[in-house]
């Protein structure tokens, strides 16, 4: 590192008074938590969470009313009532929070705090996906009404290997995290998905300084929460610098992936009003555009076939060198479902990709499955606008197939993007098509909130 120049601007994570459920006022902590708002499958998942406990956090993150304005007012009213009734209460002093998720052999730990906001051009927090303006506006209106960060974003950074060795007394954020996890937690619960969750507070000035010094030169990647990060930035702009105060910070979970690598999954598409038969007919009307095969077997077997096709394309792309253009040596692959069967489409025509995929982006972007899906299939062949009334984004493979079969629509299943591709594009300040990746495990919503009215 160059020590003669100015210190690089890095991450600034500050303590806050966490707003948490009072265990004695709810049925159980597990019953009031929820997945992030955009992972809840509506309406089934929403109704399930609402019935789990009358105080489930979903009533704040996904309030139900006739209009958007009514939904936001309802969330604010519900939050005020829960605070008045003592269902939620602030912790006595500001803290950073160590958060642990565990499921079988999977273990993830990180630190939750209020992160100083920065624009992408500053290179401190790197986005890797585009956002949809209507979702940002909805989240912003909800945050204005509630004056609360209702759920943390998931951000990752790369620590040094030595900083994870607490036995040697090495300092750093991850060392603090691992030491804290040996103590008695503030809360411990297991949600119905089998994940156990534990939360600790960090208030010791020396440990807070240790985290501050360690993060000061680091850079983070947004793993999950691009729309909420864009919301944070929009609301900061609405407050003048002299009065921004708490609006200049946003609630995040920071995970050191050198210690706890994240899992990367795909986010699938549900195409409303497009039956599978029509989707296949449009492909047949463009002969040679893609290879189409109907598969026999179960969903796991179809997913394996998709993985084989996608991995074969990745190996071909690696062998083709950096100059590979869209379709040259790559094999984009997708799985269509919704008619009780599975249809694998792959081997796109390079000439078709050259006509439909924008050429002003790096090769890594042009050959992404999400890029080809939106530029070639959705825009050119199926002519489906990327709008909520036409496309839903669903994380679960079984959920998206079930929804497609129930409503006579088409589910498009994708293969995950490799994490190194995501990071490389983010470093180049090139955003991927929206909803290209799903990093996890995601933090449970409802374990700790941050009030913007609390300073």
XYZ file of N, CA, C and O in Angstrom, residues 355-437:
332
model
N -26.848 -8.933 -33.143
C -27.855 -7.939 -33.527
C -28.624 -7.393 -32.326
O -29.113 -6.258 -32.374
N -28.757 -8.175 -31.272
C -29.684 -7.809 -30.194
C -29.007 -7.380 -28.898
O -29.618 -6.667 -28.092
N -27.781 -7.802 -28.653
C -27.096 -7.460 -27.410
C -26.260 -6.203 -27.620
O -25.462 -6.150 -28.567
N -26.404 -5.185 -26.767
C -25.594 -3.970 -26.921
C -24.106 -4.290 -26.950
O -23.615 -5.108 -26.169
N -23.397 -3.623 -27.837
C -21.976 -3.924 -28.036
C -21.050 -3.005 -27.258
O -19.829 -3.155 -27.328
N -21.621 -2.054 -26.504
C -20.791 -1.057 -25.823
C -20.470 -1.433 -24.384
O -20.210 -0.566 -23.561
N -20.503 -2.693 -24.073
C -20.208 -3.162 -22.718
C -19.117 -4.230 -22.784
O -18.872 -4.827 -23.829
N -18.474 -4.529 -21.637
C -17.444 -5.573 -21.630
C -18.014 -6.938 -22.007
O -19.217 -7.193 -21.883
N -17.115 -7.820 -22.466
C -17.538 -9.157 -22.882
C -18.212 -9.901 -21.741
O -19.165 -10.658 -21.962
N -17.740 -9.682 -20.491
C -18.354 -10.379 -19.350
C -19.826 -10.010 -19.216
O -20.642 -10.834 -18.817
N -20.167 -8.763 -19.542
C -21.557 -8.326 -19.454
C -22.371 -8.856 -20.629
O -23.502 -9.307 -20.461
N -21.800 -8.802 -21.835
C -22.548 -9.207 -23.027
C -22.899 -10.684 -23.012
O -23.884 -11.092 -23.636
N -22.106 -11.497 -22.314
C -22.356 -12.942 -22.320
C -23.116 -13.416 -21.082
O -23.338 -14.617 -20.914
N -23.537 -12.503 -20.220
C -24.346 -12.906 -19.070
C -25.673 -13.500 -19.527
O -26.294 -13.026 -20.490
N -26.130 -14.522 -18.825
C -27.448 -15.082 -19.139
C -28.537 -14.024 -19.008
O -29.455 -13.958 -19.839
N -28.471 -13.196 -17.955
C -29.503 -12.176 -17.763
C -29.494 -11.170 -18.901
O -30.555 -10.684 -19.328
N -28.312 -10.832 -19.421
C -28.223 -9.908 -20.554
C -28.905 -10.501 -21.777
O -29.718 -9.840 -22.448
N -28.572 -11.745 -22.084
C -29.158 -12.399 -23.265
C -30.656 -12.609 -23.075
O -31.446 -12.439 -24.018
N -31.067 -12.953 -21.860
C -32.493 -13.138 -21.600
C -33.268 -11.863 -21.913
O -34.273 -11.886 -22.622
N -32.790 -10.728 -21.375
C -33.550 -9.490 -21.549
C -33.370 -8.893 -22.943
O -34.351 -8.453 -23.561
N -32.153 -8.867 -23.457
C -31.914 -8.229 -24.754
C -32.447 -9.052 -25.922
O -33.008 -8.494 -26.878
N -32.265 -10.363 -25.852
C -32.589 -11.211 -27.003
C -33.951 -11.873 -26.871
O -34.791 -11.773 -27.778
N -34.195 -12.543 -25.743
C -35.454 -13.277 -25.605
C -36.623 -12.353 -25.276
O -37.639 -12.345 -25.981
N -36.503 -11.581 -24.203
C -37.641 -10.757 -23.785
C -37.905 -9.612 -24.756
O -39.053 -9.389 -25.170
N -36.860 -8.871 -25.132
C -37.071 -7.701 -25.991
C -37.319 -8.083 -27.454
O -38.221 -7.524 -28.097
N -36.550 -9.037 -27.971
C -36.577 -9.309 -29.413
C -37.551 -10.421 -29.806
O -38.345 -10.250 -30.743
N -37.489 -11.548 -29.104
C -38.301 -12.702 -29.529
C -39.684 -12.691 -28.890
O -40.703 -12.842 -29.574
N -39.748 -12.506 -27.571
C -41.050 -12.546 -26.898
C -41.709 -11.181 -26.792
O -42.897 -11.072 -26.532
N -40.928 -10.107 -26.966
C -41.452 -8.734 -26.942
C -42.255 -8.457 -25.657
O -43.414 -8.020 -25.702
N -41.614 -8.707 -24.529
C -42.233 -8.498 -23.219
C -41.526 -7.348 -22.513
O -40.315 -7.422 -22.279
N -42.252 -6.295 -22.161
C -41.621 -5.171 -21.450
C -41.178 -5.596 -20.048
O -41.822 -6.422 -19.406
N -40.087 -5.001 -19.578
C -39.601 -5.287 -18.240
C -40.337 -4.373 -17.257
O -39.808 -3.361 -16.800
N -41.563 -4.744 -16.958
C -42.406 -3.986 -16.040
C -43.107 -4.968 -15.100
O -43.331 -6.130 -15.469
N -43.456 -4.545 -13.884
C -44.026 -5.471 -12.886
C -45.278 -6.198 -13.360
O -45.519 -7.342 -12.956
N -46.081 -5.548 -14.200
C -47.298 -6.228 -14.657
C -46.994 -7.340 -15.658
O -47.854 -8.182 -15.941
N -45.786 -7.363 -16.190
C -45.409 -8.388 -17.165
C -44.424 -9.420 -16.610
O -44.430 -10.575 -17.050
N -43.551 -9.003 -15.685
C -42.494 -9.886 -15.187
C -42.408 -9.783 -13.667
O -42.353 -8.678 -13.116
N -42.382 -10.932 -13.001
C -42.073 -11.000 -11.572
C -40.730 -11.685 -11.403
O -40.359 -12.566 -12.197
N -40.017 -11.283 -10.357
C -38.703 -11.858 -10.054
C -38.832 -12.706 -8.798
O -39.189 -12.193 -7.735
N -38.560 -13.995 -8.912
C -38.787 -14.937 -7.818
C -37.511 -15.729 -7.564
O -36.891 -16.248 -8.499
N -37.126 -15.830 -6.293
C -35.869 -16.479 -5.938
C -35.954 -18.008 -5.952
O -35.012 -18.673 -6.362
N -37.033 -18.567 -5.482
C -37.115 -20.024 -5.318
C -37.486 -20.744 -6.596
O -38.428 -20.345 -7.294
N -36.782 -21.837 -6.905
C -37.084 -22.585 -8.130
C -38.462 -23.243 -8.055
O -39.246 -23.172 -9.004
N -38.760 -23.884 -6.938
C -40.069 -24.532 -6.800
C -41.182 -23.501 -6.832
O -42.247 -23.732 -7.418
N -40.954 -22.346 -6.185
C -41.985 -21.305 -6.131
C -42.305 -20.759 -7.514
O -43.475 -20.579 -7.866
N -41.289 -20.480 -8.323
C -41.552 -19.890 -9.633
C -42.227 -20.896 -10.556
O -43.122 -20.543 -11.339
N -41.857 -22.175 -10.462
C -42.512 -23.203 -11.284
C -43.963 -23.368 -10.862
O -44.874 -23.448 -11.704
N -44.201 -23.396 -9.553
C -45.569 -23.560 -9.056
C -46.448 -22.398 -9.487
O -47.599 -22.584 -9.898
N -45.915 -21.162 -9.400
C -46.684 -19.984 -9.817
C -46.994 -20.028 -11.310
O -48.109 -19.691 -11.738
N -46.021 -20.451 -12.109
C -46.244 -20.526 -13.554
C -47.318 -21.550 -13.891
O -48.203 -21.295 -14.721
N -47.261 -22.704 -13.254
C -48.249 -23.752 -13.527
C -49.636 -23.334 -13.050
O -50.648 -23.642 -13.693
N -49.705 -22.627 -11.936
C -51.001 -22.211 -11.398
C -51.677 -21.189 -12.298
O -52.903 -21.206 -12.474
N -50.894 -20.278 -12.885
C -51.477 -19.163 -13.628
C -51.323 -19.300 -15.139
O -51.657 -18.362 -15.879
N -50.826 -20.435 -15.615
C -50.679 -20.614 -17.056
C -49.649 -19.689 -17.664
O -49.789 -19.264 -18.819
N -48.610 -19.382 -16.907
C -47.564 -18.481 -17.364
C -46.283 -19.256 -17.648
O -46.257 -20.483 -17.553
N -45.225 -18.533 -17.967
C -43.936 -19.166 -18.240
C -42.934 -18.774 -17.171
O -42.745 -17.585 -16.895
N -42.312 -19.767 -16.578
C -41.191 -19.535 -15.675
C -39.906 -19.697 -16.462
O -39.753 -20.661 -17.214
N -38.989 -18.746 -16.293
C -37.663 -18.838 -16.911
C -36.662 -18.991 -15.776
O -36.476 -18.072 -14.980
N -36.022 -20.148 -15.698
C -35.045 -20.428 -14.655
C -33.644 -20.197 -15.195
O -33.330 -20.600 -16.323
N -32.818 -19.531 -14.371
C -31.458 -19.188 -14.780
C -30.459 -19.921 -13.900
O -30.772 -20.365 -12.795
N -29.230 -19.989 -14.405
C -28.110 -20.562 -13.660
C -27.374 -19.422 -12.966
O -27.280 -18.323 -13.505
N -26.840 -19.640 -11.742
C -26.168 -18.544 -11.028
C -24.941 -18.021 -11.769
O -24.245 -18.753 -12.465
N -24.694 -16.735 -11.560
C -23.475 -16.097 -12.072
C -22.349 -16.354 -11.082
O -22.553 -16.341 -9.871
N -21.140 -16.577 -11.575
C -20.003 -16.774 -10.674
C -19.660 -15.469 -9.963
O -19.704 -14.396 -10.562
N -19.323 -15.567 -8.678
C -19.073 -14.381 -7.872
C -17.930 -13.541 -8.428
O -17.987 -12.305 -8.397
N -16.906 -14.181 -8.992
C -15.782 -13.404 -9.504
C -16.203 -12.531 -10.693
O -15.644 -11.455 -10.908
N -17.185 -12.989 -11.478
C -17.694 -12.167 -12.580
C -18.417 -10.945 -12.026
O -18.257 -9.827 -12.527
N -19.211 -11.152 -10.964
C -19.935 -10.045 -10.340
C -18.955 -8.986 -9.845
O -19.115 -7.783 -10.102
N -17.912 -9.410 -9.130
C -16.950 -8.462 -8.574
C -16.172 -7.731 -9.666
O -15.913 -6.530 -9.565
N -15.806 -8.440 -10.703
C -15.033 -7.811 -11.768
C -15.850 -6.730 -12.475
O -15.355 -5.636 -12.751
N -17.109 -7.007 -12.746
C -17.953 -6.002 -13.375
C -18.166 -4.808 -12.444
O -18.157 -3.654 -12.885
N -18.347 -5.084 -11.150
C -18.535 -3.988 -10.192
C -17.304 -3.098 -10.136
O -17.402 -1.869 -10.050
N -16.123 -3.707 -10.192
C -14.889 -2.913 -10.172
C -14.769 -2.025 -11.408
O -14.161 -0.964 -11.370
N -15.344 -2.487 -12.520
C -15.321 -1.694 -13.747
C -16.461 -0.685 -13.807
O -16.636 0.003 -14.807
N -17.269 -0.637 -12.713
C -18.440 0.254 -12.643
C -19.463 -0.088 -13.716
O -20.169 0.795 -14.224
N -19.546 -1.375 -14.063
C -20.529 -1.850 -15.033
C -21.614 -2.593 -14.266
O -21.343 -3.586 -13.584
N -22.836 -2.107 -14.339
C -23.934 -2.761 -13.624
C -24.535 -3.873 -14.464
O -24.681 -3.747 -15.686
N -24.891 -4.945 -13.787
C -25.526 -6.082 -14.442
C -27.017 -5.793 -14.617
O -27.569 -4.904 -13.967
N -27.703 -6.542 -15.492
C -29.160 -6.391 -15.565
C -29.772 -6.618 -14.187
O -29.283 -7.421 -13.395
N -30.831 -5.893 -13.896
C -31.448 -5.992 -12.576
C -31.830 -7.426 -12.234
O -32.198 -8.214 -13.106
N -31.728 -7.727 -10.957
C -32.078 -9.053 -10.433
C -31.305 -10.164 -11.145
O -31.868 -11.188 -11.539
N -29.992 -9.969 -11.295
C -29.163 -10.988 -11.946
C -28.676 -12.037 -10.965
O -28.391 -13.165 -11.361
N -28.535 -11.657 -9.709
C -27.953 -12.582 -8.737
C -28.715 -12.526 -7.424
O -29.400 -11.548 -7.105
